[in-house]
Structures are given as C-alpha cells and as structure tokens.
Short mmCIF file of C-alpha atoms and ligand atoms in Angstrom, two decimals:
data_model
loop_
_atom_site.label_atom_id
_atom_site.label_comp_id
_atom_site.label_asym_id
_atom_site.label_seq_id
_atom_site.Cartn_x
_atom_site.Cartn_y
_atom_site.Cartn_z
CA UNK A 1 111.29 127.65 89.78
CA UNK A 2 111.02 131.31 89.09
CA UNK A 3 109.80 130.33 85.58
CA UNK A 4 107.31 127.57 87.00
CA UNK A 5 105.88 130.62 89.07
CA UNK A 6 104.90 132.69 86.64
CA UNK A 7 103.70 129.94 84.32
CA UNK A 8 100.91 129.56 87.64
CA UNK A 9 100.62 132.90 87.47
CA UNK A 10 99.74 132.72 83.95
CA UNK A 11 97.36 130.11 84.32
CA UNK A 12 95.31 131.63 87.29
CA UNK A 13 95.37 135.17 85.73
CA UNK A 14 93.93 133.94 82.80
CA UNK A 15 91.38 131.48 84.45
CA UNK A 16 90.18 134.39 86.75
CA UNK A 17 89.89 136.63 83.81
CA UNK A 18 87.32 134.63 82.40
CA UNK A 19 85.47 134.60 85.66
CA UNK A 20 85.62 130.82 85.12
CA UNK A 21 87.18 127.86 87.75
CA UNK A 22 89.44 125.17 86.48
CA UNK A 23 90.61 122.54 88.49
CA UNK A 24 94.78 122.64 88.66
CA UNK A 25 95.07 119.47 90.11
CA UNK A 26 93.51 115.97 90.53
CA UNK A 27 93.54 112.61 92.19
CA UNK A 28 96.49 111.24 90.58
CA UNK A 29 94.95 108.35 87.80
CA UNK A 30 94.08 104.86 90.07
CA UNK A 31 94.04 107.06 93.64
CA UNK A 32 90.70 107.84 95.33
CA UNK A 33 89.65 110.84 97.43
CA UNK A 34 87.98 108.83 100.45
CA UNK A 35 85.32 111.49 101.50
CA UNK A 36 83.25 112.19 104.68
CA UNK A 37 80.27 110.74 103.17
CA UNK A 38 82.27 107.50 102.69
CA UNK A 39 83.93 107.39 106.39
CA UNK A 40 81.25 105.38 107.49
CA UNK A 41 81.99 102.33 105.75
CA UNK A 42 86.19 102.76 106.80
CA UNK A 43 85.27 103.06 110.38
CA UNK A 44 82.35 99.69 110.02
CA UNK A 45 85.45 97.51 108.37
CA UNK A 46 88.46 98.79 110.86
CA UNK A 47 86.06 98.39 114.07
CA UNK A 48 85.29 94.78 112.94
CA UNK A 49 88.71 94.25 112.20
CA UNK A 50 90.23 95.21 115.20
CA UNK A 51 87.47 93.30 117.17
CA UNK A 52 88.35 90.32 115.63
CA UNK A 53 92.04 90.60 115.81
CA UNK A 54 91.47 90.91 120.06
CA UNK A 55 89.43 88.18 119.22
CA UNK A 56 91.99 85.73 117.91
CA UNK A 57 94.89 87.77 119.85
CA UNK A 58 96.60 89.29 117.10
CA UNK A 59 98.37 92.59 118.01
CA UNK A 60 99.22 95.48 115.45
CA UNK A 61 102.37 96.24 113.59
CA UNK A 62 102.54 99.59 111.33
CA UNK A 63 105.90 99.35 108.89
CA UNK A 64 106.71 101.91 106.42
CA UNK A 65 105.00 102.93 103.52
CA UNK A 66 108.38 102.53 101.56
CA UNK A 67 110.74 99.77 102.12
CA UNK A 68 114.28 98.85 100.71
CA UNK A 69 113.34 97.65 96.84
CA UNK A 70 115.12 94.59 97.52
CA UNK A 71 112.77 93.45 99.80
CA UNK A 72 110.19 93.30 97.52
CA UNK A 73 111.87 91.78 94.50
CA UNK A 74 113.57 88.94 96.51
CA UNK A 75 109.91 87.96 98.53
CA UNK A 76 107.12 88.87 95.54
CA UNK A 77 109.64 87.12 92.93
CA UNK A 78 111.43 89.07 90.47
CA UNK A 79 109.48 87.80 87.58
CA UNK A 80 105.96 88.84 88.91
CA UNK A 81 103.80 91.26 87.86
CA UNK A 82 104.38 93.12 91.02
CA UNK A 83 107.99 93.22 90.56
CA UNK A 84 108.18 93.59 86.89
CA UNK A 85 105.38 96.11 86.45
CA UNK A 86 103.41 97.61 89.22
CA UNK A 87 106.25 98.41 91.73
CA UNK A 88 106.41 102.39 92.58
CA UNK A 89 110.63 101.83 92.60
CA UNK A 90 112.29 105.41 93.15
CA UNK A 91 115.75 106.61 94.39
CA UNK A 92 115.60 109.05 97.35
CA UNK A 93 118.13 111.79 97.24
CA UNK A 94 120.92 109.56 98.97
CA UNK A 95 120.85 107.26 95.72
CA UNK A 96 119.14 104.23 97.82
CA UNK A 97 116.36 102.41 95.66
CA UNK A 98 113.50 102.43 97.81
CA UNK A 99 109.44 101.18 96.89
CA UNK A 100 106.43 101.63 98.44
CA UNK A 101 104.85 99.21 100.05
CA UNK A 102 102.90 96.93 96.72
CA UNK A 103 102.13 94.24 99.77
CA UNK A 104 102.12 93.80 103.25
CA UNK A 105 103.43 90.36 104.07
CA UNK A 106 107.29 91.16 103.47
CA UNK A 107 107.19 94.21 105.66
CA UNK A 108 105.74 92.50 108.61
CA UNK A 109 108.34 89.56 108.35
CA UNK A 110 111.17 91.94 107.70
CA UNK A 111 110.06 93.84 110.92
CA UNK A 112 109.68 90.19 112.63
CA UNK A 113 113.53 89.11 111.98
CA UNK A 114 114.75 93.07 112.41
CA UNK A 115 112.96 93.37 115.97
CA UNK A 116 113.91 89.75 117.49
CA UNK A 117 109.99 88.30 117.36
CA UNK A 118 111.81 85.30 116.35
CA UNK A 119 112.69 85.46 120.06
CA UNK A 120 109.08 85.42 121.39
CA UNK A 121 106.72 82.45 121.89
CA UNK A 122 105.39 81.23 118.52
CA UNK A 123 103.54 81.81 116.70
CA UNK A 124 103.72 85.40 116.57
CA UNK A 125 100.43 86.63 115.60
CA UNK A 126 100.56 90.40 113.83
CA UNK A 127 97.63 92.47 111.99
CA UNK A 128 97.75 95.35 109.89
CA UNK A 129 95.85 98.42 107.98
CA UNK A 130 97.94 99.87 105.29
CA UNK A 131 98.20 101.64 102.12
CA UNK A 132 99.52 99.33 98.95
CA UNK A 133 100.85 101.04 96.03
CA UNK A 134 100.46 98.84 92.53
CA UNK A 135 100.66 100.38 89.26
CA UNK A 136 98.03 98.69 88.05
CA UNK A 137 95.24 99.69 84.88
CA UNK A 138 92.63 101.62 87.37
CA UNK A 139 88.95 100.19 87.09
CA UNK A 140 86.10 98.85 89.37
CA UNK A 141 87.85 97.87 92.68
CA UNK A 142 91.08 97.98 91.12
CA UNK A 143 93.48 101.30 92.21
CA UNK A 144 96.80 102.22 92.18
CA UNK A 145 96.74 102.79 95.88
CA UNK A 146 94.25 100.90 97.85
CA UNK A 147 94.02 99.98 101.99
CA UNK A 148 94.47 96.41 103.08
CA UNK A 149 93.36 95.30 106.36
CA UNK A 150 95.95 91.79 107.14
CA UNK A 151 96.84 89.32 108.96
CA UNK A 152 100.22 86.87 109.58
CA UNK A 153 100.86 84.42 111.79
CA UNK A 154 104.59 83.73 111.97
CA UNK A 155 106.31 80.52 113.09
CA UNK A 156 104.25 77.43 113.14
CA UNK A 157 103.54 74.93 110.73
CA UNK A 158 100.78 73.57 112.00
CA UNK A 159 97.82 73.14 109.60
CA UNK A 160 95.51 73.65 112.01
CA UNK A 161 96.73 77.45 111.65
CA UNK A 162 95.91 77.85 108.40
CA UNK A 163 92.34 76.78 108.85
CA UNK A 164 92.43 79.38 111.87
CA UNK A 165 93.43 81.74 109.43
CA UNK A 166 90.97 81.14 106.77
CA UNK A 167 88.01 81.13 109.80
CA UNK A 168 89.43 84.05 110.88
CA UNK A 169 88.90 85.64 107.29
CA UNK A 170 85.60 84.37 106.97
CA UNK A 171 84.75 85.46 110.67
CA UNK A 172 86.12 89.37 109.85
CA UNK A 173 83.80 89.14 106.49
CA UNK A 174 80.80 87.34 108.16
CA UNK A 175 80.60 90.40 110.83
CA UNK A 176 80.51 93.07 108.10
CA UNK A 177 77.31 90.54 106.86
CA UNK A 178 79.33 89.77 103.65
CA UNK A 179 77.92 85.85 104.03
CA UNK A 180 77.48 85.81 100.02
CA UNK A 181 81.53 84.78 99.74
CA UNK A 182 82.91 81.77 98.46
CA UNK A 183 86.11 80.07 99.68
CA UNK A 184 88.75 78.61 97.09
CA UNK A 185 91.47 76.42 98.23
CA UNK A 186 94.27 74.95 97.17
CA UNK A 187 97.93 73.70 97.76
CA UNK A 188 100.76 74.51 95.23
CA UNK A 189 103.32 72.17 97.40
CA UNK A 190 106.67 72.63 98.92
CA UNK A 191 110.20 74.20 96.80
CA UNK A 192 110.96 70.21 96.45
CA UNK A 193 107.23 68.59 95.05
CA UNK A 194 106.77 71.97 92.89
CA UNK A 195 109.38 71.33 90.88
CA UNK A 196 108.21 68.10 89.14
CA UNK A 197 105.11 69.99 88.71
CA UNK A 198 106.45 73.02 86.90
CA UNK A 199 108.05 71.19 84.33
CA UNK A 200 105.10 69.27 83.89
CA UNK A 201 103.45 72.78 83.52
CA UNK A 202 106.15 73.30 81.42
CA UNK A 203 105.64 70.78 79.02
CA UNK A 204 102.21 70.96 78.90
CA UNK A 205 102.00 74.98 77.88
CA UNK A 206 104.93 74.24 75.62
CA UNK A 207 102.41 72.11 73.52
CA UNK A 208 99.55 74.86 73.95
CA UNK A 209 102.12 77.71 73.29
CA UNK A 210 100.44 79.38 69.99
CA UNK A 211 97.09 79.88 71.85
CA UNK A 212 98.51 82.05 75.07
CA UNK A 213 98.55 85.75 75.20
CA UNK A 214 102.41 87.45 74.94
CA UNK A 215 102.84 87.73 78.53
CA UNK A 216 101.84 83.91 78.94
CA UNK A 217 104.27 82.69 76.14
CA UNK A 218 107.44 84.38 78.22
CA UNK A 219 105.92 83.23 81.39
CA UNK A 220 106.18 79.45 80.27
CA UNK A 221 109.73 79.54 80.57
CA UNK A 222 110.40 82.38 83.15
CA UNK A 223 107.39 81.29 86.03
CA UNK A 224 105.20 78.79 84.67
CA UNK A 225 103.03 79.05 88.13
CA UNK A 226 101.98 82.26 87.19
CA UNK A 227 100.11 80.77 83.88
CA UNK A 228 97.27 79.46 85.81
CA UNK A 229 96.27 82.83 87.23
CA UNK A 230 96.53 84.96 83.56
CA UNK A 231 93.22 86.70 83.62
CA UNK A 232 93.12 86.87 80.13
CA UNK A 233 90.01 85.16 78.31
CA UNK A 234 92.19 83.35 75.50
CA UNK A 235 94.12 81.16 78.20
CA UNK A 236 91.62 80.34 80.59
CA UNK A 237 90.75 77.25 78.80
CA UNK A 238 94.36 76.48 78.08
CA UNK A 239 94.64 76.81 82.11
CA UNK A 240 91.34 74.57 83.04
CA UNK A 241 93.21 71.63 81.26
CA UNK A 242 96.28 72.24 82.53
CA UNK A 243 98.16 69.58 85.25
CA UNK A 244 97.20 70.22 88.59
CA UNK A 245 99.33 70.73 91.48
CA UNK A 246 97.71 68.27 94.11
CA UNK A 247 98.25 65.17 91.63
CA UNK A 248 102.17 66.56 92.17
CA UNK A 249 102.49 67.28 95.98
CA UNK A 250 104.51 65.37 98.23
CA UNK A 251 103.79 63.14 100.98
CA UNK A 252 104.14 65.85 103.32
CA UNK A 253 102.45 68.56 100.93
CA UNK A 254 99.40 66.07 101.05
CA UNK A 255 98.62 65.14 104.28
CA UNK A 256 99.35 68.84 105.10
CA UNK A 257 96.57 70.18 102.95
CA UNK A 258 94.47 66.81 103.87
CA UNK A 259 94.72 68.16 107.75
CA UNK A 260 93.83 71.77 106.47
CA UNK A 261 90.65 70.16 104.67
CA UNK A 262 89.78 68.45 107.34
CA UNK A 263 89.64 70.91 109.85
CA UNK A 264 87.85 73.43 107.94
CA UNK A 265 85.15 70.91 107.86
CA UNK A 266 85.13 70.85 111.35
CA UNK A 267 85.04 74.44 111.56
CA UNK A 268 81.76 74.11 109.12
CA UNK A 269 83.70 75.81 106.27
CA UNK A 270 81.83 75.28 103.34
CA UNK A 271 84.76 75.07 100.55
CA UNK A 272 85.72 74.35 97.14
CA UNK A 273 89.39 73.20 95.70
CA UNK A 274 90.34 75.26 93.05
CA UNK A 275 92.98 74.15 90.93
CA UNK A 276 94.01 77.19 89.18
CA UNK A 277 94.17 79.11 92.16
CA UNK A 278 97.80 79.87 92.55
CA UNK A 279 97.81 83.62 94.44
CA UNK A 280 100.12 86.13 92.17
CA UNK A 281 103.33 86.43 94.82
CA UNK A 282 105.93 83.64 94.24
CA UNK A 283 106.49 83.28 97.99
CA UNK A 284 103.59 80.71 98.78
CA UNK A 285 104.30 77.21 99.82
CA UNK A 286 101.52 74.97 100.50
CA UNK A 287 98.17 76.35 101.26
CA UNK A 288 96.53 78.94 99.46
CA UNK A 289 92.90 80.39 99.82
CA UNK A 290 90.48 83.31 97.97
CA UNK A 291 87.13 84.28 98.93
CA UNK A 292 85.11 86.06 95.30
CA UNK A 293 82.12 87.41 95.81
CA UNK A 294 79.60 84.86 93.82
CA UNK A 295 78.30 87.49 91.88
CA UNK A 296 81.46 88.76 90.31
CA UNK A 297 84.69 87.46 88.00
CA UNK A 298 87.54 86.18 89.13
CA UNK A 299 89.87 89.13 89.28
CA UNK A 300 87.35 90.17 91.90
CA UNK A 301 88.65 88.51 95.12
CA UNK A 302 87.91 90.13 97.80
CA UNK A 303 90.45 88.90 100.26
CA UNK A 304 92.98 85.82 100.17
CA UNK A 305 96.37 84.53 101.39
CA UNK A 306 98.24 81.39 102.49
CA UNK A 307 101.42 79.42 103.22
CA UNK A 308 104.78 80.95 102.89
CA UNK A 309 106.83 78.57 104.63
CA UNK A 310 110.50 79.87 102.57
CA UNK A 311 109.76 83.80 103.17
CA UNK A 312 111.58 83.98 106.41
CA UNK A 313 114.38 82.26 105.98
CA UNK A 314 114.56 84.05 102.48
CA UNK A 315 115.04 87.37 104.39
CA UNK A 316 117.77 85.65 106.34
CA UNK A 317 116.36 84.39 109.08
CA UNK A 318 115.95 81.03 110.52
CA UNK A 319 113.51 78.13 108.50
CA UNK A 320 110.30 79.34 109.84
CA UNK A 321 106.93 78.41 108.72
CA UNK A 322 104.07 81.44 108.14
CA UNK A 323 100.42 82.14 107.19
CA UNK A 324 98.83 84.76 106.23
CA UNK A 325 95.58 86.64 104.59
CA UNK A 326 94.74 90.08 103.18
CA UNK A 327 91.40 91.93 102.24
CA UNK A 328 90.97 94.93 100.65
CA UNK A 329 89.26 97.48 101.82
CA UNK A 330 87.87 99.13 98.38
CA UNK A 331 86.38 96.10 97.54
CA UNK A 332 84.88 95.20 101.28
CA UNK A 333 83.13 98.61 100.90
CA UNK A 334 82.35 98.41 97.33
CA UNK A 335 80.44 94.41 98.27
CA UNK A 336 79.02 96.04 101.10
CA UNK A 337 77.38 98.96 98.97
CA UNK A 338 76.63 95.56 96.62
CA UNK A 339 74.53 93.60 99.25
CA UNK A 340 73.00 97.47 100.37
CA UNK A 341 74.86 96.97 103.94
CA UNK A 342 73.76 100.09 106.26
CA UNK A 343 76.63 100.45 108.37
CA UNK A 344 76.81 103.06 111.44
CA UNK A 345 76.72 106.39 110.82
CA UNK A 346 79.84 108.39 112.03
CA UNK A 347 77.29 110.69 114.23
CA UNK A 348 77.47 114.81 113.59
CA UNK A 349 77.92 117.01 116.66
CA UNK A 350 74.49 116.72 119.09
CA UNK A 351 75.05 120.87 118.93
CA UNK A 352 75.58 123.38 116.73
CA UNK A 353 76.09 127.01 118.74
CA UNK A 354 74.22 129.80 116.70
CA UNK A 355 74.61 133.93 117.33
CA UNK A 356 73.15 137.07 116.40
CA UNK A 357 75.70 140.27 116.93
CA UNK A 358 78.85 140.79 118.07
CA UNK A 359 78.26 140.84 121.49
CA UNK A 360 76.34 137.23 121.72
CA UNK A 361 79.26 135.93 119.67
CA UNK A 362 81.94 136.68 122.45
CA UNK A 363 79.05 134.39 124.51
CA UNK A 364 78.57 132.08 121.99
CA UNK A 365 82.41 131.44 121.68
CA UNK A 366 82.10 130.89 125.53
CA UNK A 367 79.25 128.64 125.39
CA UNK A 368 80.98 126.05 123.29
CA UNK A 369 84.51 126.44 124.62
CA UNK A 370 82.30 125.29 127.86
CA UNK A 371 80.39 122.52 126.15
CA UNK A 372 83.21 120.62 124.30
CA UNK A 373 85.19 120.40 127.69
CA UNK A 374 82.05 119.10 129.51
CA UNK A 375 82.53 116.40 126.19
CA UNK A 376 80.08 117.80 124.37
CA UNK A 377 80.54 117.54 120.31
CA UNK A 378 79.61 121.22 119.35
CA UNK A 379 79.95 123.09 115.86
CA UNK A 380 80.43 126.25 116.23
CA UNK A 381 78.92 128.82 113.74
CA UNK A 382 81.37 131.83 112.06
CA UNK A 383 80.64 134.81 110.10
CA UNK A 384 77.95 137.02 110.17
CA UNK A 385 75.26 134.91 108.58
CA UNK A 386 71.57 135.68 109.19
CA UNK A 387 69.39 132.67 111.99
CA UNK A 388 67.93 131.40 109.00
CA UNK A 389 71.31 130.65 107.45
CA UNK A 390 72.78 129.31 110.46
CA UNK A 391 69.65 127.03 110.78
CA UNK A 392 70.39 125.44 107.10
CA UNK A 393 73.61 125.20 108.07
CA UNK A 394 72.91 122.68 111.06
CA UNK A 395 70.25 121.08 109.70
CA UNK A 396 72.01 120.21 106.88
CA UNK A 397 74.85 118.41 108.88
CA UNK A 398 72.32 116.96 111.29
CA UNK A 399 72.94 118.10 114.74
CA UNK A 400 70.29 117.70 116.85
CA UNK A 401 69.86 120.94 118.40
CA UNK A 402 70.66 124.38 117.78
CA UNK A 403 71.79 126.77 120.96
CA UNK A 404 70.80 130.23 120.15
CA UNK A 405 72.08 133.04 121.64
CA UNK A 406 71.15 136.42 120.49
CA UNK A 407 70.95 140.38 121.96
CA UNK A 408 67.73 139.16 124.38
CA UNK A 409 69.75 135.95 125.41
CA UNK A 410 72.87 138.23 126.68
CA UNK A 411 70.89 140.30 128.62
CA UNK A 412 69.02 137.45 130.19
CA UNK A 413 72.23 135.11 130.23
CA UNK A 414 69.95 132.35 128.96
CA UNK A 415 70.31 130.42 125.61
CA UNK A 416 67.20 129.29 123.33
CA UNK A 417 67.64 125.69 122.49
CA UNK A 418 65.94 124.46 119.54
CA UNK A 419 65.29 120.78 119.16
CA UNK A 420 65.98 119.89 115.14
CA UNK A 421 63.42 117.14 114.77
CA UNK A 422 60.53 118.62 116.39
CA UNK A 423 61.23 122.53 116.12
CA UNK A 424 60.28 123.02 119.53
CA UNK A 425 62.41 126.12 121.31
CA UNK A 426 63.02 126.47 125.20
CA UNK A 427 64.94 128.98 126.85
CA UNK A 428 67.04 127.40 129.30
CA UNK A 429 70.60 128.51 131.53
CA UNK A 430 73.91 127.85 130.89
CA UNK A 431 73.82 124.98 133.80
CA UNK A 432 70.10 123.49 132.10
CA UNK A 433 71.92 123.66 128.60
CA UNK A 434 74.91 121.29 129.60
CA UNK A 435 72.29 118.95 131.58
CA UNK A 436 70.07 118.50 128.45
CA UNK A 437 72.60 117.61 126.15
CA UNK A 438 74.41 115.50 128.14
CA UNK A 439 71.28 113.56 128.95
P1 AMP B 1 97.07 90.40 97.16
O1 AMP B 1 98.11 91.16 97.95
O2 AMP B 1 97.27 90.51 95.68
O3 AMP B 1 96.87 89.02 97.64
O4 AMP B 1 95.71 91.17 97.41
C1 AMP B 1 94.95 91.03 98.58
C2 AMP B 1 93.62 91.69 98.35
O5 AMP B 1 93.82 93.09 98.12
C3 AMP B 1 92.90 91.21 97.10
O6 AMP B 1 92.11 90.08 97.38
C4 AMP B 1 92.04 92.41 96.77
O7 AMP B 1 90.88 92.42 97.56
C5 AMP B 1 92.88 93.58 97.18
N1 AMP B 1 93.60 94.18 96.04
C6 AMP B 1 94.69 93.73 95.41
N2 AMP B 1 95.09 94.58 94.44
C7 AMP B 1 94.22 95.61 94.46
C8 AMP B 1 94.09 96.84 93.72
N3 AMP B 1 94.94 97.17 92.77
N4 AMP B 1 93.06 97.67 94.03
C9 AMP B 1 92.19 97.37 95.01
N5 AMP B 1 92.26 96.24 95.75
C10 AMP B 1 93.26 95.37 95.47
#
C-alpha cells in the first residue's frame, strides 16, 4: 500500500511539475459516463416505462446487481456466450462465486420462487430497470454495462399473453415515437419437438461444416440452436438455408404459436416470421420476438424476449409457464437521437440567488433557505464573484430569473429580480419575490 502511495505521489508530483493535467483514471473500456446533458432522454424512457407498466398492471421488483453464479449458468445455458464469455464471475472474500447480473429474467424468477409469488394469483406480472454487466467487444450500442428496462409475466401459458407482451413492447416503444421498428417472430418449440429439430440442425451444419467460423464449428455439436444467431458474415448464408424450427414443432408448439399469430393480428401487429431468430439465452421455449430498427443490422435489436416455459421449474420450482421482454436503454436513446426525438427537458432551477458583499450574502443565504422550503428550485451562488459573473453563471444553466441582493437591497430589505429572457429588473419584497415565482 505504502509503496502504491508514493508511486501516486510520484505520478502527481511529476504531472504538477510540468504544470500539465493528466487524467488518472477513466470509464473502465465498454462503461459510459451518463451525463446531465444526457438525463433527459433516461428520465423520457423510465417515465414511459413506468406509465405503461400501471398501464398493463405490472408492479416493480429490484434484485441484486450480483447473484449466485449458478444461477446464471444453469438458466442462460452453460454453453452460451453469456456463460462462456461475457459473465463478470468473481469470488467475494468468503470464497462464494458470485456474477453480476448479465440478464434480468433469472433474477426476477429466482426472487419469484424465493419470496412465495408462486403463492399469489397468476400470472404474476413484474417490471424492472437494471444494470447488465456483459463482457462484450464495446462499439455502437454495444457496452459492457448497459440499463435494461423489462418485463415478465410469470405463470400462465396462455398465448394470448405473449401477444400482450409483445403489444406491450410495441406500446412502451410507440410512446417514445420509435414507430420505425419492426417485429420478428418466431417459435423454437417445446424441450420434446426441439429435439428432432436439433439433430436435423445437426446434420445439416455437419454437411456445411468447412464454411462456419471456429466458434460455429464447436457450436454444431455443443448448441446447435445457437448457429442460427452467429453474427458473423461467413455463416449467414449457411444459416438462411438451414431447417427451420416451425416445419419441426409439435402439435401443441403449433397451434400455440398459431394462437400467438393470430392474436397479434387482432391487436393490428404488423409482423414478420423470422426463422433464424432464435434469442441468445438457452432458456426459451416456444415464442420468441425482436423488434430492429429498419435502418440498422441485425445485431441491432433494440428490445426482444419470449417463452421460457422450463426456467421455473429449472430453479426448482413448480412447472410454470413465463414470458418475458427486455429493451435496452442505450439503444432506445441512441434510436431516439436517430429519428431526432426532442424529449422533455429536465427543467433548471426557475431561480438563481445572486449577492454583492458579505453582508447581502448572510441575506442571500436567507433568501433561498426561504424559497426552496416555499418549493421553490433555487441555485444558490458562492464565492466572491463579480454580478457580471454571477449573471453568466445563471444564464448559462437557464434559470429564469436572477434575485439580486446587494449593499442597497439590505438596507431597503428588498431584492432586484431580473427576468432572464427579457432583462427587465424590478425591485420587489421578500413576500412579492415568493408570489412571483411561484406564479
Ligand atoms: P438480451 O438480454 O440479450 O435479450 O438483450 C435485451 C436487449 O438489451 C437487446 O435487445 C439490446 O437492446 C440490449 N442489449 C443487449 N446487450 C447489450 C449490450 N452489450 N450493450 C447495450 N445493449 C445491449
């Protein structure tokens, strides 16, 4: 430690000595700083979500950021990428192997079997905005840690819940005005119809082995599934001939996902089935849905989910039949920046309290204390800077007015308020000032 110390020490010493400023620390690679600027756009997406969640009566659950490893492997599938590569897998000091959170379905239904829901009316109907941690090559829309806003409804099977789900979706991205999104479906069938169609996945990627990347030429044997989704170039044509999973689902499978079909057309869902759409988490059964922006590739998705019918039980509870969707956040922001979205802006304080000398300070400190607990939003200024400093100041973070109070307003105990827009000044009381900016 002692040795770390003085290697700072070092480091500053000699960065001060050439009167230069080097940055010690950044981001970590794949994380983003989200700045004031930016709040606007968080506080648009989690005020629509929320809306629509009371909407469709989904109520929130917040789990962990880290959960038992375990969890993860034995949901995801221990031959995903999640699991194989992009888990954050550490051992806290007591030697347990924890992760953080790379998804935010398992959490919820571990939380649903450890707190009884099972014991409530179902469905139970949960939402969520959390952090997801994926060690995953940073680019456009792609981070290490990124926010998803989700949503799961636990313990019906009912397809007329997973069109509810996927109108949901399309409701929470319709409201931010992101109508430019197009909706994939598809159903990848039951643990008893996928298995016919795996080994005829099987068989037919055997036969175009020599043209798949490495990762595709382990995954024929390990999880075939996950061929269909490789987003690299060289087997996307090897995928748009492969077998497809509705020519392979059971009876059940199939009227399941004709029901689904059918009610989205009711709902006026424009869709399209989407055979290669197979989600990258090994725990969906049935159902599964995407919405990409039409303008972008397919590793762009702004949002998706479906059917994981096994997950429950999985975990050790009871059979129990689930739906679910996710969005994420980065990329809601980044489409709405796309389509040039305004969104609200997060409005500054209506005053900021100005002062010239010591003594109108001890007023000025008065003034504001007063102001904020009459539920006024007031900046207060600090330091010793000069009224025309103090002016830049506000103007540049946009309050509307500026209270002045200077040697002349002490005596008088009156404060000149200047309006920002129109640089008009009036001298008003204490009393006129909180009536005024309350108005
Ligand atoms: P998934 O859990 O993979 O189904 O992801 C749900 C949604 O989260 C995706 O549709 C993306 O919008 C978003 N997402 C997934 N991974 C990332 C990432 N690494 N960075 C940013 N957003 C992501």
């Amino acid at each position: 430690m002692c040795g770390e110390m003085s290697l700072l020490n070092l480091i500053c010493y000699n960065v001060a000595s050439e009167g230069g400023e080097i940055l010690l620390y950044k981001a970590p690679r794949g994380t983003a700083d989200i700045l004031p600027e930016e709040q606007g756009y968080w506080r648009y997406i989690e005020d629509k979500a929320v809306a629509l969640c009371r909407l469709y009566g989904y109520q929130r659950l917040d789990t962990p950021a880290f959960e038992d490893a375990g969890l993860f492997a034995r949901s995801i599938g221990e031959s995903t990428d999640i699991v194989t590569k992009e888990m954050y897998t550490f051992k806290d000091r007591s030697g347990n192997t924890l992760a953080l959170r790379p998804e935010g379905t398992a959490p919820v239904c571990r939380a649903y079997l450890e707190h009884g829901l099972d014991n409530l009316p179902q469905p139970v109907k949960l939402y969520y905005l959390a952090a997801i941690f994926r060690y995953e090559r940073p680019q456009a829309g792609r981070y290490r840690q990124h926010y998803q806003f989700g949503f799961e409804a636990i313990g019906d099977a009912d397809p007329a819940l997973d069109a509810e789900v996927i109108e949901m979706a399309w409701q929470f991205f319709k409201s931010l005005g992101l109508d430019h999104l197009f909706l994939y479906i598809n159903s990848i069938g039951c643990k008893v119809c996928r298995r016919g169609y795996l080994n005829s996945l099987k068989s037919y990627y055997s036969a175009h082995i020599a043209g798949l990347c490495l990762d595709c030429k382990t995954r024929v044997e390990r999880n075939p599934l996950r061929l269909l989704d490789c987003k690299k170039p060289s087997c996307h044509d090897v995928a748009a001939a492969a077998p497809k999973s509705l020519e392979h689902l059971c009876q059940d499978c199939g009227t399941h996902f004709e029901a689904v079909r059918k009610y989205l057309d009711i709902l006026k869902l424009p869709f399209e089935v989407n055979h290669r759409l197979v989600r990258g988490l090994d725990y969906y059964t049935k159902t599964v849905f995407e919405f990409q922006p039409l303008d972008q590739g397919a590793q762009n998705a702004v949002g998706g989910g479906g059917r994981y019918d096994d997950l429950i039980q999985e975990l050790g509870g009871k059979p129990t039949p689930a739906v679910g969707f996710a969005a994420g956040m980065e990329r809601v922001v980044l489409n709405l920046k796309r389509r040039k979205i305004l969104v609200p802006h997060v409005p500054a304080p209506k005053v900021f309290v100005a002062y010239l000398g010591n003594e109108a300070k001890l007023e000025a400190i008065r003034l504001a204390s007063a102001l904020r607990k009459d539920g006024v939003a007031v900046l207060m200024a600090t330091g010793d800077k000069s009224l025309k400093a103090q002016l830049r100041q506000a103007n540049s973070i946009g309050t509307s007015y500026v209270a002045i109070v200077g040697e002349e307003e002490v005596k008088s105990q009156a404060v000149t308020l200047r309006n920002m827009s129109t640089g008009e000044q009036q001298v008003v009381s204490p009393v006129q000032l909180k009536r005024l900016l309350k108005e």
